[in-house]
XYZ file of C-alpha atoms in Angstrom:
602
model
C 31.031 -26.454 -40.105
C 31.336 -22.800 -39.304
C 29.706 -22.482 -35.463
C 27.144 -19.536 -34.555
C 30.287 -17.673 -32.897
C 33.220 -18.306 -35.515
C 30.760 -17.325 -38.698
C 31.961 -14.034 -40.416
C 29.155 -12.310 -41.960
C 29.527 -10.829 -45.366
C 26.709 -8.964 -46.922
C 27.202 -10.988 -50.391
C 27.094 -14.421 -48.958
C 24.189 -14.964 -46.279
C 22.745 -18.076 -46.265
C 18.680 -18.513 -45.156
C 18.125 -18.391 -41.179
C 16.707 -21.095 -39.863
C 14.038 -20.634 -37.116
C 15.059 -18.870 -33.991
C 18.537 -18.036 -36.328
C 20.244 -14.669 -35.377
C 23.438 -13.431 -36.931
C 26.054 -12.259 -34.142
C 25.632 -8.718 -34.726
C 21.686 -9.085 -34.254
C 22.178 -11.587 -31.254
C 24.260 -8.893 -29.826
C 21.714 -6.154 -30.278
C 18.980 -7.907 -29.114
C 20.905 -8.731 -26.030
C 21.755 -5.167 -25.450
C 18.070 -3.861 -25.916
C 17.032 -6.685 -23.458
C 19.338 -5.662 -20.706
C 18.715 -1.966 -21.691
C 16.335 -1.454 -18.506
C 18.337 -3.758 -15.734
C 20.942 -2.352 -13.589
C 24.928 -2.415 -14.722
C 25.215 -4.861 -11.580
C 22.594 -6.805 -13.280
C 23.587 -6.685 -16.554
C 27.218 -8.125 -15.716
C 25.801 -11.175 -13.785
C 23.487 -12.017 -16.524
C 25.705 -11.709 -19.488
C 28.017 -13.989 -17.302
C 25.367 -16.512 -17.059
C 24.611 -16.212 -20.999
C 28.653 -16.838 -21.773
C 28.083 -20.187 -19.821
C 25.074 -20.955 -21.870
C 26.625 -20.288 -24.828
C 29.130 -22.919 -24.685
C 27.301 -25.420 -22.906
C 23.523 -25.399 -24.690
C 24.129 -22.565 -27.448
C 23.072 -19.193 -27.953
C 19.189 -20.093 -28.927
C 18.551 -22.019 -25.201
C 20.793 -18.650 -23.624
C 18.393 -16.289 -25.293
C 15.253 -18.087 -24.430
C 16.539 -17.883 -20.957
C 17.213 -14.012 -20.707
C 13.416 -13.714 -22.153
C 12.170 -15.227 -19.005
C 14.148 -13.813 -16.381
C 15.182 -10.435 -17.711
C 11.217 -9.096 -16.849
C 12.395 -9.732 -12.865
C 15.766 -8.084 -13.048
C 14.132 -4.932 -14.716
C 11.328 -4.587 -11.968
C 13.545 -5.324 -9.487
C 15.867 -2.508 -10.492
C 12.927 -0.143 -10.136
C 12.520 -0.295 -6.621
C 15.594 0.969 -5.161
C 16.719 -0.063 -0.980
C 13.704 -2.330 -1.347
C 14.887 -5.090 -3.537
C 16.553 -7.190 -1.216
C 13.482 -8.170 0.881
C 11.154 -8.130 -2.356
C 13.713 -10.174 -4.545
C 13.663 -12.917 -1.488
C 10.101 -13.086 -1.287
C 9.923 -13.185 -5.462
C 11.642 -16.535 -5.173
C 9.647 -17.838 -1.911
C 6.734 -17.311 -4.236
C 8.438 -19.279 -7.178
C 8.706 -21.973 -4.576
C 5.265 -22.226 -3.185
C 3.110 -21.292 -5.936
C 5.242 -20.741 -8.882
C 7.063 -18.521 -11.535
C 4.363 -17.134 -13.012
C 2.451 -16.336 -9.659
C 5.761 -14.554 -8.312
C 5.513 -12.520 -11.489
C 2.286 -11.416 -11.128
C 2.868 -9.971 -7.292
C 5.893 -8.255 -8.440
C 4.404 -6.555 -11.329
C 1.332 -5.800 -8.770
C 4.179 -4.500 -6.311
C 5.989 -2.025 -9.293
C 2.597 -0.659 -10.379
C 1.793 0.223 -6.681
C 4.776 2.091 -5.904
C 5.172 5.626 -7.416
C 8.256 7.903 -6.964
C 9.869 4.308 -6.043
C 13.245 5.376 -7.351
C 14.342 7.109 -3.857
C 11.746 9.134 -2.502
C 9.722 5.973 -0.494
C 12.957 4.486 1.000
C 15.537 7.261 1.352
C 14.506 11.004 1.296
C 13.096 12.490 4.673
C 12.834 16.127 6.120
C 14.648 18.839 4.181
C 15.628 16.295 1.412
C 12.116 15.322 0.744
C 10.769 18.675 0.613
C 13.694 19.569 -1.714
C 12.278 16.609 -3.877
C 8.917 17.814 -3.597
C 10.278 22.175 -4.602
C 11.402 20.353 -7.447
C 8.214 18.335 -8.418
C 5.859 21.274 -7.706
C 8.134 23.826 -9.817
C 8.113 21.369 -13.125
C 4.231 20.621 -12.654
C 3.367 24.599 -12.428
C 6.060 25.790 -15.050
C 4.630 22.852 -17.735
C 1.527 23.575 -16.470
C 0.995 26.962 -17.535
C 3.194 26.323 -21.094
C 0.565 23.789 -21.812
C -2.303 26.422 -20.883
C -0.941 29.160 -23.015
C -0.240 26.587 -25.953
C -2.997 24.206 -25.873
C -5.781 25.714 -23.867
C -7.493 24.821 -20.922
C -8.377 20.776 -22.253
C -4.966 20.309 -22.563
C -4.099 21.829 -19.316
C -6.730 19.305 -17.468
C -4.931 16.847 -19.563
C -2.074 17.773 -17.681
C -3.280 17.741 -14.158
C -4.913 14.193 -14.884
C -1.883 12.662 -15.799
C -0.299 14.247 -12.626
C -2.648 12.851 -10.551
C -3.095 9.599 -11.947
C 1.151 9.827 -11.764
C 0.680 10.060 -7.841
C -2.294 7.627 -7.425
C -4.686 10.115 -6.766
C -8.257 9.347 -7.629
C -10.222 12.857 -9.059
C -13.260 12.882 -10.938
C -14.852 16.172 -10.230
C -13.503 17.547 -13.559
C -17.533 19.344 -14.235
C -16.790 21.374 -11.484
C -14.761 24.594 -12.112
C -14.140 25.196 -8.376
C -12.883 21.979 -7.397
C -10.605 21.763 -10.406
C -9.172 25.395 -9.413
C -8.726 23.923 -5.562
C -7.239 20.734 -6.664
C -4.897 22.835 -9.085
C -3.848 25.035 -6.279
C -2.934 22.453 -4.180
C -0.717 20.812 -6.565
C 1.354 24.233 -6.953
C 2.514 23.698 -3.340
C 5.321 21.658 -2.250
C 3.473 20.578 0.698
C 1.054 18.990 -1.532
C 3.606 16.737 -3.234
C 5.115 15.722 0.265
C 1.853 14.529 1.056
C 2.104 12.530 -2.173
C 5.734 11.115 -0.979
C 4.231 10.353 2.473
C 1.275 8.464 0.865
C 3.481 6.045 -0.854
C 4.879 5.202 2.672
C 1.943 3.157 3.179
C 2.097 1.455 0.347
C 6.338 0.220 1.163
C 4.884 -0.853 4.868
C 2.153 -3.020 3.158
C 4.562 -4.485 0.749
C 6.831 -5.231 3.494
C 3.911 -6.635 5.412
C 3.425 -8.686 2.340
C 7.328 -10.176 2.684
C 6.731 -11.415 6.192
C 8.499 -8.318 7.655
C 5.828 -7.040 10.171
C 5.442 -10.388 12.902
C 5.947 -10.984 16.409
C 9.626 -12.316 16.426
C 10.438 -9.586 13.605
C 8.945 -6.428 13.883
C 5.520 -6.500 15.516
C 2.632 -4.558 14.935
C 4.677 -2.606 11.807
C 8.123 -2.946 10.379
C 11.489 -1.196 11.897
C 11.006 1.025 8.262
C 7.957 2.443 9.464
C 8.852 2.958 12.923
C 12.056 5.136 12.015
C 10.112 6.959 9.894
C 7.636 7.542 12.723
C 10.358 8.376 15.072
C 11.884 10.621 12.518
C 8.528 11.891 12.043
C 7.910 12.910 15.475
C 11.394 14.469 15.611
C 10.807 16.820 12.576
C 7.023 17.669 14.323
C 8.800 18.837 17.671
C 11.489 20.860 15.850
C 8.692 22.782 13.692
C 6.382 23.206 17.019
C 9.578 24.519 18.789
C 10.961 27.042 15.974
C 7.629 28.714 15.659
C 5.302 30.542 18.151
C 1.538 32.049 17.954
C 1.390 35.593 19.367
C -2.708 36.907 20.256
C -4.315 40.426 19.511
C -3.122 40.712 23.589
C 0.540 40.238 22.721
C 0.507 37.174 24.581
C 3.091 34.470 23.034
C 3.555 30.825 23.324
C 5.418 28.136 21.159
C 3.720 26.000 19.173
C 4.915 23.336 21.365
C 3.716 24.642 24.714
C 0.538 25.199 22.821
C 0.373 21.297 21.831
C 1.039 19.914 24.888
C -2.158 21.733 26.668
C -4.682 20.113 23.859
C -5.209 16.209 23.291
C -2.514 16.135 20.943
C -0.533 15.471 24.526
C -0.854 11.801 25.012
C -1.233 12.178 28.535
C -4.544 14.809 27.976
C -5.645 12.189 25.455
C -5.870 9.112 28.032
C -7.534 11.293 30.504
C -10.250 12.734 28.442
C -10.781 9.005 27.060
C -11.011 7.282 30.557
C -13.286 10.305 32.225
C -15.947 9.976 28.934
C -15.913 6.475 29.240
C -16.653 6.650 32.762
C -19.242 8.885 32.205
C -21.146 6.662 30.061
C -20.802 3.858 32.874
C -22.166 6.116 35.474
C -24.911 6.480 32.892
C -25.752 3.124 32.427
C -25.413 2.118 36.380
C -28.082 4.461 36.554
C -30.461 3.582 34.052
C -29.570 -0.373 34.651
C -28.350 -1.367 31.000
C -26.559 -4.321 30.798
C -22.583 -3.746 29.441
C -21.000 -5.699 27.093
C -17.477 -6.483 25.902
C -16.602 -7.489 22.464
C -14.233 -8.142 19.893
C -14.674 -8.125 16.018
C -11.287 -9.595 14.078
C -11.061 -10.064 10.653
C -11.280 -13.615 8.603
C -8.185 -15.198 8.018
C -7.777 -14.303 4.567
C -7.237 -11.029 5.871
C -4.247 -12.147 7.910
C -0.361 -12.027 6.404
C 0.194 -14.466 9.316
C -1.338 -17.777 10.562
C 0.020 -19.633 13.397
C 3.655 -18.193 12.976
C 3.746 -19.165 9.169
C 2.649 -17.360 6.391
C -0.830 -17.664 5.341
C -1.603 -18.956 2.110
C -5.098 -17.661 1.866
C -3.857 -14.071 2.182
C -2.159 -14.567 -0.901
C -5.155 -15.767 -2.818
C -7.213 -13.432 -1.574
C -5.254 -10.580 -3.541
C -3.184 -9.725 -0.046
C -5.711 -7.199 1.509
C -4.068 -3.998 3.217
C -4.834 -2.701 6.542
C -6.731 0.035 5.146
C -8.972 -2.761 2.844
C -9.111 -5.119 6.492
C -10.087 -1.656 8.372
C -13.027 -0.931 5.767
C -14.386 -4.439 5.669
C -14.552 -4.057 9.624
C -16.237 -1.073 8.927
C -18.869 -2.579 6.373
C -19.573 -5.269 9.091
C -20.609 -2.385 11.861
C -22.544 -0.160 9.446
C -24.979 -3.319 8.754
C -25.377 -3.854 12.060
C -25.777 -0.667 13.155
C -28.235 -0.322 10.058
C -30.280 -3.412 11.669
C -30.246 -2.191 14.901
C -31.901 1.292 14.023
C -34.282 -0.500 11.810
C -35.375 -2.836 14.487
C -35.602 0.039 17.626
C -32.461 -0.770 19.432
C -30.541 1.563 20.553
C -26.707 1.373 22.585
C -23.792 3.285 23.291
C -19.972 3.154 24.180
C -16.887 2.941 23.037
C -14.675 1.462 20.061
C -11.062 0.720 20.100
C -9.063 -0.241 17.226
C -5.580 -2.128 17.111
C -3.385 -4.486 15.373
C -2.819 -7.784 15.571
C 0.914 -8.396 15.857
C 0.900 -9.004 11.963
C -0.558 -5.368 11.226
C -4.298 -6.704 11.226
C -6.649 -4.568 12.603
C -9.133 -5.779 15.008
C -11.698 -3.747 17.477
C -12.672 -4.063 21.123
C -15.905 -2.546 21.885
C -17.270 -1.348 25.093
C -21.638 -1.090 24.686
C -24.676 -0.624 27.048
C -28.105 -1.468 25.906
C -31.356 -2.722 27.971
C -31.535 -5.786 29.492
C -34.487 -6.570 27.528
C -32.589 -6.308 23.952
C -29.300 -7.803 25.022
C -30.267 -11.382 23.329
C -30.980 -10.165 20.209
C -28.648 -7.436 19.962
C -26.079 -9.554 20.445
C -27.027 -12.481 17.912
C -27.246 -9.396 15.541
C -23.632 -8.749 15.896
C -22.645 -12.800 15.860
C -24.203 -12.924 12.205
C -23.212 -9.827 10.658
C -19.307 -10.679 12.198
C -19.562 -14.068 10.821
C -21.247 -13.691 7.785
C -18.367 -13.331 5.561
C -16.129 -16.624 5.616
C -18.314 -17.733 8.424
C -17.673 -21.480 8.079
C -14.138 -21.638 7.846
C -12.229 -23.342 10.939
C -12.039 -21.816 14.032
C -14.091 -18.726 13.243
C -16.802 -19.109 15.593
C -14.373 -19.536 18.470
C -11.998 -16.570 17.185
C -13.240 -13.954 15.371
C -16.316 -13.281 17.604
C -15.887 -12.960 21.353
C -18.441 -11.575 23.772
C -18.058 -10.873 27.670
C -20.662 -9.207 30.079
C -19.365 -6.302 32.329
C -19.811 -7.382 35.785
C -19.470 -4.498 38.061
C -18.995 -7.272 41.227
C -15.697 -7.973 39.167
C -14.679 -4.279 38.259
C -15.875 -1.337 36.494
C -16.770 -1.127 33.026
C -13.841 1.275 32.421
C -11.376 -1.269 33.987
C -12.271 -4.033 31.657
C -10.921 -1.151 28.472
C -8.363 0.930 30.454
C -5.400 -1.156 28.871
C -6.571 -0.899 25.297
C -6.646 2.681 25.831
C -3.361 2.999 27.081
C -1.837 0.433 25.001
C -3.171 2.769 21.954
C -1.688 5.885 23.452
C 1.429 5.410 25.289
C 1.309 2.026 27.487
C 2.068 3.741 30.786
C -0.627 1.673 32.313
C 0.806 -1.823 30.838
C 3.629 -3.575 32.074
C 3.652 -6.019 29.318
C 2.174 -6.287 26.106
C 0.949 -10.330 26.020
C 0.736 -10.551 22.290
C 4.771 -9.571 21.456
C 6.258 -9.964 25.103
C 7.258 -5.912 24.719
C 7.433 -3.518 27.188
C 4.153 -1.664 27.149
C 5.665 1.255 25.926
C 7.222 0.308 22.899
C 4.428 -1.348 21.818
C 2.535 2.066 22.491
C 4.653 3.561 20.195
C 4.517 0.831 16.990
C 0.674 0.945 17.868
C 0.166 4.786 17.242
C 3.056 4.342 14.437
C 0.546 2.116 12.638
C -2.545 4.130 13.537
C -0.752 6.910 12.060
C 0.812 5.563 9.151
C -2.748 3.802 7.941
C -5.436 6.424 9.323
C -6.657 4.464 11.199
C -9.198 6.520 14.011
C -8.103 4.547 17.054
C -11.005 5.368 19.349
C -14.618 6.533 18.552
C -17.794 7.078 20.902
C -21.283 5.699 19.821
C -23.759 7.938 21.388
C -22.906 10.164 24.080
C -22.987 13.901 23.374
C -21.034 16.631 21.616
C -17.136 16.322 22.168
C -16.906 19.348 20.133
C -19.031 21.568 22.452
C -17.466 19.978 25.720
C -14.146 20.951 24.353
C -14.846 24.145 23.477
C -16.824 25.249 26.915
C -13.476 24.339 28.825
C -11.511 26.615 27.167
C -13.422 28.869 28.950
C -12.119 30.063 32.051
C -14.470 30.250 35.573
C -15.006 34.471 34.744
C -16.085 33.810 31.564
C -18.839 31.057 32.220
C -21.830 31.838 30.127
C -24.711 32.573 31.902
C -27.369 31.135 29.578
C -26.524 27.519 29.940
C -24.244 27.315 33.300
C -25.105 24.073 34.517
C -23.570 22.567 31.035
C -20.165 24.550 31.292
C -20.120 23.794 35.441
C -20.591 19.792 34.641
C -17.765 20.186 31.691
C -15.307 22.329 33.509
C -15.159 19.869 36.684
C -15.221 16.849 34.240
C -18.511 15.144 34.951
C -19.206 13.932 31.420
C -22.057 11.820 32.938
C -23.494 14.792 34.237
C -22.855 16.799 30.985
C -24.352 14.274 28.715
C -27.743 14.123 30.915
C -27.797 17.797 30.239
C -27.100 17.840 27.258
C -30.119 15.595 26.187
C -28.920 12.038 27.263
C -26.744 8.966 25.609
C -29.523 9.263 22.407
C -30.282 12.950 22.090
C -28.409 13.236 18.535
C -29.136 15.809 16.647
C -31.546 17.204 19.311
C -28.682 18.141 21.764
C -28.946 20.846 24.193
C -26.087 22.605 22.897
C -24.496 22.697 19.278
C -20.810 23.955 17.895
C -21.403 27.633 16.569
C -19.714 27.816 13.599
C -18.355 31.071 11.963
C -19.293 32.345 7.905
C -17.843 30.532 5.432
C -14.472 31.972 4.142
C -11.949 31.601 0.914
C -9.140 29.410 2.211
C -5.479 29.844 0.560
C -7.029 27.061 -2.252
C -10.280 29.006 -3.352
C -12.907 26.770 -1.306
C -15.240 27.947 1.454
C -14.444 26.440 4.709
C -16.230 27.430 8.046
C -14.450 27.020 11.487
C -15.798 26.526 14.849
C -15.919 30.007 16.727
C -18.291 28.396 20.213
C -21.239 27.088 21.140
C -25.025 27.856 20.695
C -28.402 27.154 22.028
C -30.513 28.465 19.518
C -29.883 32.209 18.730
C -28.122 32.220 21.987
C -24.235 32.068 21.108
C -21.242 32.118 23.604
C -17.926 32.577 21.720
C -15.016 30.567 23.000
C -12.263 31.525 20.114
C -12.105 34.549 21.862
C -8.515 35.637 19.894
C -7.065 36.560 16.641
C -3.472 34.499 16.415
C -0.774 35.039 14.205
C 2.108 32.775 13.674
C 5.644 33.932 13.135
C 9.338 32.208 13.508
C 10.312 31.693 16.777
C 13.570 34.703 17.408
C 15.035 32.109 19.827
C 13.678 29.370 18.092
C 15.455 26.468 16.027
C 14.821 23.833 13.677
C 13.606 23.016 10.297
C 10.017 23.853 8.857
C 8.603 22.977 5.454
C 7.105 26.183 5.781
C 8.290 29.723 3.868
C 10.516 31.926 6.016
C 8.163 35.311 5.108
C 5.739 37.437 7.286
C 3.506 36.634 9.693
C 0.601 34.262 8.281
C -3.028 34.560 10.419
C -4.054 31.840 12.387
C -7.019 31.775 10.361
C -8.584 30.425 7.530
C -8.825 33.241 5.227
C -6.202 33.624 2.802
C -5.987 35.360 -0.800
C -7.922 32.633 -2.760
C -7.211 31.055 -6.059
C -9.641 32.102 -9.329
C -12.099 29.663 -10.612
C -10.407 29.376 -13.906
C -7.159 29.905 -15.993
C -7.231 32.882 -17.570
C -4.167 34.682 -20.182
C -2.976 36.792 -17.020
C -2.631 33.734 -15.421
C 1.642 33.455 -14.224
C 3.954 31.136 -12.307
C 4.273 31.695 -8.224
C 7.778 30.793 -8.165
C 6.476 29.435 -4.907
C 2.377 28.095 -4.584
C 0.034 28.973 -2.840
C -2.322 32.163 -3.076
C -1.082 35.442 -5.088
C -0.554 33.180 -8.373
C -3.295 35.760 -10.506
C -1.814 39.140 -12.292
C -4.575 41.569 -13.436
C -4.383 42.946 -16.640
C -3.259 46.557 -16.056
């Protein structure tokens, strides 16, 4: 009897094929089709294995094996240099939970990764902007062609397809102005850069799921994300140093100099937070309020690591991201605040957010409340903190910690200063006890973690408007307002406690003495009506704090790369040429994006 591989096909002499049988040419074509989506290197490995199985077990068994593994190789081929760590995790999952569970996770990984061929792992700086310009040009030119050939409905479908491709949710198709604003953004390279950078968050989530973020490997965030953060800082610094701002009085400063004067400077940010926290503490002492230091931690299923090992609850919960965990805690906080409001319990203080070594966020809160309401205040906090999975082992011990602030042992700010420092620059922390690293190294990682995941690290509860505080401190002594000079002087001498009291107290809310004053709504470069802060006001009394019109331009002596076009100076205002609300037949591509993209009929 002839073997399968030695049979010579003749058109006039082909017997009926048994179940699972293929003629040689059919088998080869089928295998080529199966291997079409894998890399050449993988195809070579798979063909070698097929040859072994053909000789050992026959081609039917070999083809069945290929069918069972080819999807894994196709998916791994789509994730570029992330492949080694993801492939290792697939094998681990297959051993622990079985092949199907491993494949479900791998499919999810590839589905979440947009531009996963190279952008998320390799491109940066000028390379990233070049890629963004190519994507922008392709989008705009195709958009114009689709609109001219097929009309506005087809144009909207093209926009929607591109938004879905990059994972952007948009549900305002009935609002023509918002559609136009979104379109105007999508024809700029900056928009595509932002979408690519959002994918860095997804990459970091995948690396965290693969066990790359933990105490002994890379605490708080992966080494990949840390390198990205460091590179981004270098790019930002180069940009700020290569551009300058000139006002209408001829004064000129580099953007780097201006940045150093604001709260983007870590030292200034740290000082402001300490001053504000100290001011609230002074008020609490005057009022005789109880101070509490609270820690809120999420349920165990939100943590990828447990006792130094991979946490199976994390996988069963679908691998919650850092952002999803933070949203869970915000929801707990929202319920707790609503309960306090409904029961007439007022409190004030400061909330800080920082990561565990595996990147899972937790909260520290320094809060003050009337002594008579402390017991029910704390009971409600514990109740909502343990509402989800509150009966799991260790929940009551580890997920909620409550400590009363004892002034005899030290000030309230002393309780929180190390957390503030650790989350900004680490200068006042010798050693990070969770990781054993220096305070500076821990701070660099934590700040990178917060920026990557868009986590607001600090938030005050109660107090007074920090916008008014900052605007008043912009004024020089010779420009002190006559109408509310007492509030100005409190802000100018950094007396936050006095400032809050003059503004109406910690619970003044919308009834504060002064409010921020905004300009009239103006159109931005995307055709949207926006306002900007111009000063402070009390009723009809207005003090303008933004005294100059600034223009930004490339520095003559500066060097470094920038994502902005080299063109004439752009006003440092929200005023720019706007887009129209709908496309018309006079629309023409811009070749660079932004404003001026409409050509009127002559």
